[in-house]
Short mmCIF file of C-alpha atoms and ligand atoms in Angstrom, two decimals:
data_model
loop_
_atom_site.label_atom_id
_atom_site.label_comp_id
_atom_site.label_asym_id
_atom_site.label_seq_id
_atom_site.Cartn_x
_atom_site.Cartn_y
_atom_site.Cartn_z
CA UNK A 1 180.39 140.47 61.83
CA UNK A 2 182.65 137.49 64.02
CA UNK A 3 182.09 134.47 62.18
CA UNK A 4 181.93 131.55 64.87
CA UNK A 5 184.44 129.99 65.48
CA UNK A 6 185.08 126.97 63.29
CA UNK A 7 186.37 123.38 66.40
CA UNK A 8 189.12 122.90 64.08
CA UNK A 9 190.66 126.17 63.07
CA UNK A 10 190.02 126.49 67.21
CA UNK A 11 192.82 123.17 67.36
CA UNK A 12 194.96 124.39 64.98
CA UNK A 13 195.83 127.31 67.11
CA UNK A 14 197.24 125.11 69.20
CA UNK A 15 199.03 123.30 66.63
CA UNK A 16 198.55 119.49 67.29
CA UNK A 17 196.26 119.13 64.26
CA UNK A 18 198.63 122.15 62.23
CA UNK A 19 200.01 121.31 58.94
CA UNK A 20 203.31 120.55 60.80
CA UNK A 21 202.15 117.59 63.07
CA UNK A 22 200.50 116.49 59.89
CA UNK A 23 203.65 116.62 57.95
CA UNK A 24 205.59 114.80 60.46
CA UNK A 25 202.93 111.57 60.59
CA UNK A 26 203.51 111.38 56.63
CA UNK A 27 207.42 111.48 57.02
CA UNK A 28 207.11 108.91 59.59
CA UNK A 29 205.13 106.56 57.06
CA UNK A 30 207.34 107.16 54.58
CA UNK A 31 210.54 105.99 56.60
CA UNK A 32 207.89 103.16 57.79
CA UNK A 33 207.24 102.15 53.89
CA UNK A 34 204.61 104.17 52.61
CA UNK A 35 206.91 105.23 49.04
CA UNK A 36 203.86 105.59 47.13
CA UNK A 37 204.18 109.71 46.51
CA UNK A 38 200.16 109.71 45.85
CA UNK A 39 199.25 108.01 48.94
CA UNK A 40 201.53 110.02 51.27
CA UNK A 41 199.85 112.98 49.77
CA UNK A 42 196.38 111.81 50.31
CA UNK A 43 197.17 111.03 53.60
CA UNK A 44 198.80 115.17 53.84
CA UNK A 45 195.40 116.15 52.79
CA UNK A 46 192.41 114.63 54.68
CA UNK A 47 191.85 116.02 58.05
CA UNK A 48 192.37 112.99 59.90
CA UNK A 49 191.01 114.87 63.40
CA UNK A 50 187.74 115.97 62.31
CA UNK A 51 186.84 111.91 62.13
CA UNK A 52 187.84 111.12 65.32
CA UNK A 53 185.54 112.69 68.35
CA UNK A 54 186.33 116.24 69.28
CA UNK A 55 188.19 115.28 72.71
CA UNK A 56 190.40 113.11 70.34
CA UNK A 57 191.59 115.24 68.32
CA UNK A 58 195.00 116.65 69.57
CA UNK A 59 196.12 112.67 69.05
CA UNK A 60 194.43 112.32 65.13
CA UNK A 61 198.28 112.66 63.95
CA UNK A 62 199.74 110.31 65.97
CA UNK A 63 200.38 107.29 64.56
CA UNK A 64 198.06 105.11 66.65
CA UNK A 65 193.75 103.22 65.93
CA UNK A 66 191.73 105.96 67.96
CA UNK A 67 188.32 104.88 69.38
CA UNK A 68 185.27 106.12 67.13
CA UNK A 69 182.88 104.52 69.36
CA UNK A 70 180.79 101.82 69.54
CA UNK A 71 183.72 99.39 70.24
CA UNK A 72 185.53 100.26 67.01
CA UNK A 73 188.34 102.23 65.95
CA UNK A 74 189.61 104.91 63.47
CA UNK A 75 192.31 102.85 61.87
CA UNK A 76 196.04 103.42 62.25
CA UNK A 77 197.99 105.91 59.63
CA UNK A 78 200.40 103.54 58.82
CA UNK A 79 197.77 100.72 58.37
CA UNK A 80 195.64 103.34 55.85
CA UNK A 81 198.61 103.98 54.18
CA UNK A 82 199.46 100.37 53.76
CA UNK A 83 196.71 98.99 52.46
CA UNK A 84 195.89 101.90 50.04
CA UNK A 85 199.15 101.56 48.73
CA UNK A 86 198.77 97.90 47.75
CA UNK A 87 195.47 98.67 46.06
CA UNK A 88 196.74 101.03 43.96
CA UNK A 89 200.30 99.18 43.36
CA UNK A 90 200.91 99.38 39.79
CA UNK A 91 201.36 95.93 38.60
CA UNK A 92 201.40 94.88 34.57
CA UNK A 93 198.73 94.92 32.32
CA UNK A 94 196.49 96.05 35.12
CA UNK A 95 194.53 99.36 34.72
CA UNK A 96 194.18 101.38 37.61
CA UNK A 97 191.47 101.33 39.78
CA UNK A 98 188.28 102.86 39.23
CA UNK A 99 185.50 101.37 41.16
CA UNK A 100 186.91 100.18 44.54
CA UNK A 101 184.72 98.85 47.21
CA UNK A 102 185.54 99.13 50.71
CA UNK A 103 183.63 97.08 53.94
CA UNK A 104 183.95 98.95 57.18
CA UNK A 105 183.52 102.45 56.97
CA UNK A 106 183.79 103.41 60.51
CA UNK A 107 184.81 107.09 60.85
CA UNK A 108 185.41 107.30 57.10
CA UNK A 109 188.82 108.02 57.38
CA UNK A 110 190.31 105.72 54.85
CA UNK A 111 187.25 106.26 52.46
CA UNK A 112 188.04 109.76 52.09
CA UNK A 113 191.80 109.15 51.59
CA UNK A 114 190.80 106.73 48.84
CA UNK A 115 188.10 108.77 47.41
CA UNK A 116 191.34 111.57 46.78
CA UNK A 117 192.90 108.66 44.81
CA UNK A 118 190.67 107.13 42.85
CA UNK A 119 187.06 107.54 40.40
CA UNK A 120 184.26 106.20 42.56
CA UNK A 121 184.23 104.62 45.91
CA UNK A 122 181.76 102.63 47.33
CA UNK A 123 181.91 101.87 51.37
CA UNK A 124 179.58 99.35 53.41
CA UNK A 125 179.38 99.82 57.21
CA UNK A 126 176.88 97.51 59.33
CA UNK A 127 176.26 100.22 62.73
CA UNK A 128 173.62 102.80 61.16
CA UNK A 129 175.00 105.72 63.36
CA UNK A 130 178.63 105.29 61.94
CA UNK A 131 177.41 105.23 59.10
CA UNK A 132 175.71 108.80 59.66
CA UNK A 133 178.50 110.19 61.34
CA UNK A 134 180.75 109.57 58.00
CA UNK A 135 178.55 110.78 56.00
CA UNK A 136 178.81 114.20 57.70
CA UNK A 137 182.30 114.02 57.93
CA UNK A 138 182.48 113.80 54.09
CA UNK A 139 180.67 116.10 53.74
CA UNK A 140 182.29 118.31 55.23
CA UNK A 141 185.33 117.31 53.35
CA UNK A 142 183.00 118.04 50.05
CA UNK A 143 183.94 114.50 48.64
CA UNK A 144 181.34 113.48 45.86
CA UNK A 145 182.97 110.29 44.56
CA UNK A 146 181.36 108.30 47.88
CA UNK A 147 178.55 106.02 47.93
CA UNK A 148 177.80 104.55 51.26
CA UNK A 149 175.45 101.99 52.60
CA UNK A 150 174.37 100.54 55.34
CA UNK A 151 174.64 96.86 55.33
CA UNK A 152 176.79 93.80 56.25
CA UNK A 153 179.72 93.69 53.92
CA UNK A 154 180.47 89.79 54.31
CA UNK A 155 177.63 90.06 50.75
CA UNK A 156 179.56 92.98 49.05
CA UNK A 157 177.64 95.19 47.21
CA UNK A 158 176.08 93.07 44.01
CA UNK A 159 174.68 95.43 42.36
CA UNK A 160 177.55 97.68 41.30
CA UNK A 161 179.85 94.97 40.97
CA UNK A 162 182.64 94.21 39.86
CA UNK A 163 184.93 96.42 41.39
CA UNK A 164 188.41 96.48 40.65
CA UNK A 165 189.79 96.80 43.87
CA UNK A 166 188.49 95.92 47.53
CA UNK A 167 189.45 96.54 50.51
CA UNK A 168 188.28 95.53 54.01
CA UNK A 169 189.19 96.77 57.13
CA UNK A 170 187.79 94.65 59.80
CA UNK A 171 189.13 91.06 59.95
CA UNK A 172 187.46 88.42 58.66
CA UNK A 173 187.51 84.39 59.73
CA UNK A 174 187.62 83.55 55.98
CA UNK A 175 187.42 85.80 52.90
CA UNK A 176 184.13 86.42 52.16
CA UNK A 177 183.19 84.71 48.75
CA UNK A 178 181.00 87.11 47.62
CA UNK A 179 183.89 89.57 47.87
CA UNK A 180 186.07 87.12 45.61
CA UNK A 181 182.95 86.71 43.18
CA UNK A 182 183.02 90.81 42.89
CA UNK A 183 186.00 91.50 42.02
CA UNK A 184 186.84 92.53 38.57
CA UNK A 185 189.43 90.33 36.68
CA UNK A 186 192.97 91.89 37.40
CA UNK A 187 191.56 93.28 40.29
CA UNK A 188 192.94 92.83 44.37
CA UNK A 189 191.20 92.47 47.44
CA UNK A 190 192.86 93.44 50.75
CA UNK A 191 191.51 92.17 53.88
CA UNK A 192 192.69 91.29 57.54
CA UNK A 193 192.36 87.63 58.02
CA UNK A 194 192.19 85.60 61.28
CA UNK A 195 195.14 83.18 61.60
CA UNK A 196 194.05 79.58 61.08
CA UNK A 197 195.74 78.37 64.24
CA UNK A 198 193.17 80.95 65.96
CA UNK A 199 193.71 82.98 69.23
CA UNK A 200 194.33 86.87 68.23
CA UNK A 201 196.13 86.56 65.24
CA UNK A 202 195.59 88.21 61.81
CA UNK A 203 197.34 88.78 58.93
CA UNK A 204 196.76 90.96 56.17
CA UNK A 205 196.09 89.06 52.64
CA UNK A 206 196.12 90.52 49.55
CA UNK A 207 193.89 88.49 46.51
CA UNK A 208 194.89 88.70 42.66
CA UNK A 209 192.45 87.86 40.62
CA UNK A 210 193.49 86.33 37.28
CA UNK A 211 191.59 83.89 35.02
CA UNK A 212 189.11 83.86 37.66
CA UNK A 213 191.29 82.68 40.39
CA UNK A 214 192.26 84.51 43.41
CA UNK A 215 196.05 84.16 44.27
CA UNK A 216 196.22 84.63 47.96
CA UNK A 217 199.46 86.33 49.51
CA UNK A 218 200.13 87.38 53.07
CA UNK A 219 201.62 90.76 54.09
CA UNK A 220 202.00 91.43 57.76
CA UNK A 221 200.87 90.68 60.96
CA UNK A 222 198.04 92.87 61.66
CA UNK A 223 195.27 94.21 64.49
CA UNK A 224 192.00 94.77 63.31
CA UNK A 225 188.41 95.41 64.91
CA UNK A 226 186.31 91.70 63.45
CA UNK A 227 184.22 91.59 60.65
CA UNK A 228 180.47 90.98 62.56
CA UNK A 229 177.62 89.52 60.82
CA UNK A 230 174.32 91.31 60.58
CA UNK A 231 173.44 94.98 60.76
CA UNK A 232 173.33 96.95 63.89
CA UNK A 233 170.20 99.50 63.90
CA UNK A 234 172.00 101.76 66.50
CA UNK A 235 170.29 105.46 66.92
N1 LIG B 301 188.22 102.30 57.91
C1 LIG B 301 187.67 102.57 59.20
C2 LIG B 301 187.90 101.41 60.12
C3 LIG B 301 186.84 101.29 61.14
S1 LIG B 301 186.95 99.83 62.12
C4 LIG B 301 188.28 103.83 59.78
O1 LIG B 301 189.46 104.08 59.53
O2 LIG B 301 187.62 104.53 60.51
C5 LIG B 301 186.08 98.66 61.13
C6 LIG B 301 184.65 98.95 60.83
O3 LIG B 301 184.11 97.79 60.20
C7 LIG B 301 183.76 99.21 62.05
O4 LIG B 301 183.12 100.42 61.91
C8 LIG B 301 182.77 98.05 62.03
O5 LIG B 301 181.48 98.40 62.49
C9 LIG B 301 182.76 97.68 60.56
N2 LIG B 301 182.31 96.33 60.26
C10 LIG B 301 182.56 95.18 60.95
N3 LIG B 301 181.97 94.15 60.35
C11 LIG B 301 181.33 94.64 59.26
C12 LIG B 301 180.51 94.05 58.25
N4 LIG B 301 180.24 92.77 58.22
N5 LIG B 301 180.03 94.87 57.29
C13 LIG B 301 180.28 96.20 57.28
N6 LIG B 301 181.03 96.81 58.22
C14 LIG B 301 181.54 96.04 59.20
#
């Protein structure tokens, strides 16, 4: 018997989602600054193209946000490299993470690289049908360590706080206090915030909590979809 062909082993025989365009995006984040050896393997090991639409996927190893739909966007390698890489930055008297939160889920693309990396990973996304849509993805991936829900992550998720690491990837006006309240002590929050002097800007912030204060720093300029309010109950 012919077993049907599988979309992706279908792309690979043209080999712009092979293991060698794959390989090439992770040495271009390393010579970008991704050093962290776990990260840039993560990032070798999730299919990136089978979370970004089918027609897409000759591009899922370029180094570029992809639409995902409804106005939002797969994020950039380099950006999912960044940002994991901060979370997990090994800093002193500071565990690892093990319960990391993350607001946007999108395609899922960053919450399967960080589901690679780390115990349990819990993901909030406010359009129901992206929601879906990761969930098969992940599924596909056979990732366990995932909880998602469908909600608006300016609350975070109180109930299995704290977490010891979060990370948002739509940009936020101000840094949600609830996130801030749910973060573990020694724990760090990413997020994209909108520049104060308003217009496009964002920057990405990094939050260390110690002694119950959150230390803000800035990172980089940064382009990010915005963090909405509400949930959207799209079929
Ligand atoms: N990490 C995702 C990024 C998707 S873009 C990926 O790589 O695919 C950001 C996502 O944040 C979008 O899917 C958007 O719907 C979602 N989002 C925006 N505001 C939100 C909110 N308040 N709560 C939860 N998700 C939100």
């Amino acid at each position: 018997m012919v077993a049907a062909p599988d979309p992706a082993n279908t792309i690979d025989g043209i080999g712009l989602t092979s293991p060698r365009s794959r390989e090439a995006l992770v040495e271009l984040l390393h010579d970008q600054g991704i050093t962290d050896l776990r990260v840039l393997d993560a990032l070798r090991q999730v299919p990136r193209h089978i979370f970004v639409e089918e027609a897409l996927a000759h591009r899922a190893y370029e180094n570029t946000a992809l639409p995902i739909g409804y106005r939002q966007t797969i994020s950039q390698p380099y950006m999912v490299g960044l940002m994991t890489q901060l979370l997990l930055e090994q800093r002193e008297d500071v565990a690892p993470p093990e319960q990391v939160l993350e607001i946007g889920t999108g395609s899922g693309y960053q919450t399967a690289v960080l589901a690679l990396l780390v115990p349990q990973v819990y993901s909030i996304e406010r359009i129901a049908a992206l929601k879906r849509r990761a969930r098969r993805c992940l599924q596909r991936m056979e990732v366990h360590n995932i909880s998602l829900r469908h909600g608006d992550g300016h609350e975070g998720w109180a109930t299995k706080a704290p977490f010891d690491a979060i990370i948002a990837t739509a940009a936020a006006a101000a840094t949600p206090k609830p996130l801030m309240d749910q973060l573990a002590e020694g724990g760090r929050l990413v997020i994209p915030e909108h520049s104060e002097q308003g217009g496009d800007e964002q920057v990405l912030c990094v939050y260390d909590k110690q002694d119950g204060i959150c230390q803000r720093h800035e990172v980089e300029t940064v382009r990010f979809v915005p963090m909405r309010s509400g949930i959207e109950q799209s079929r």
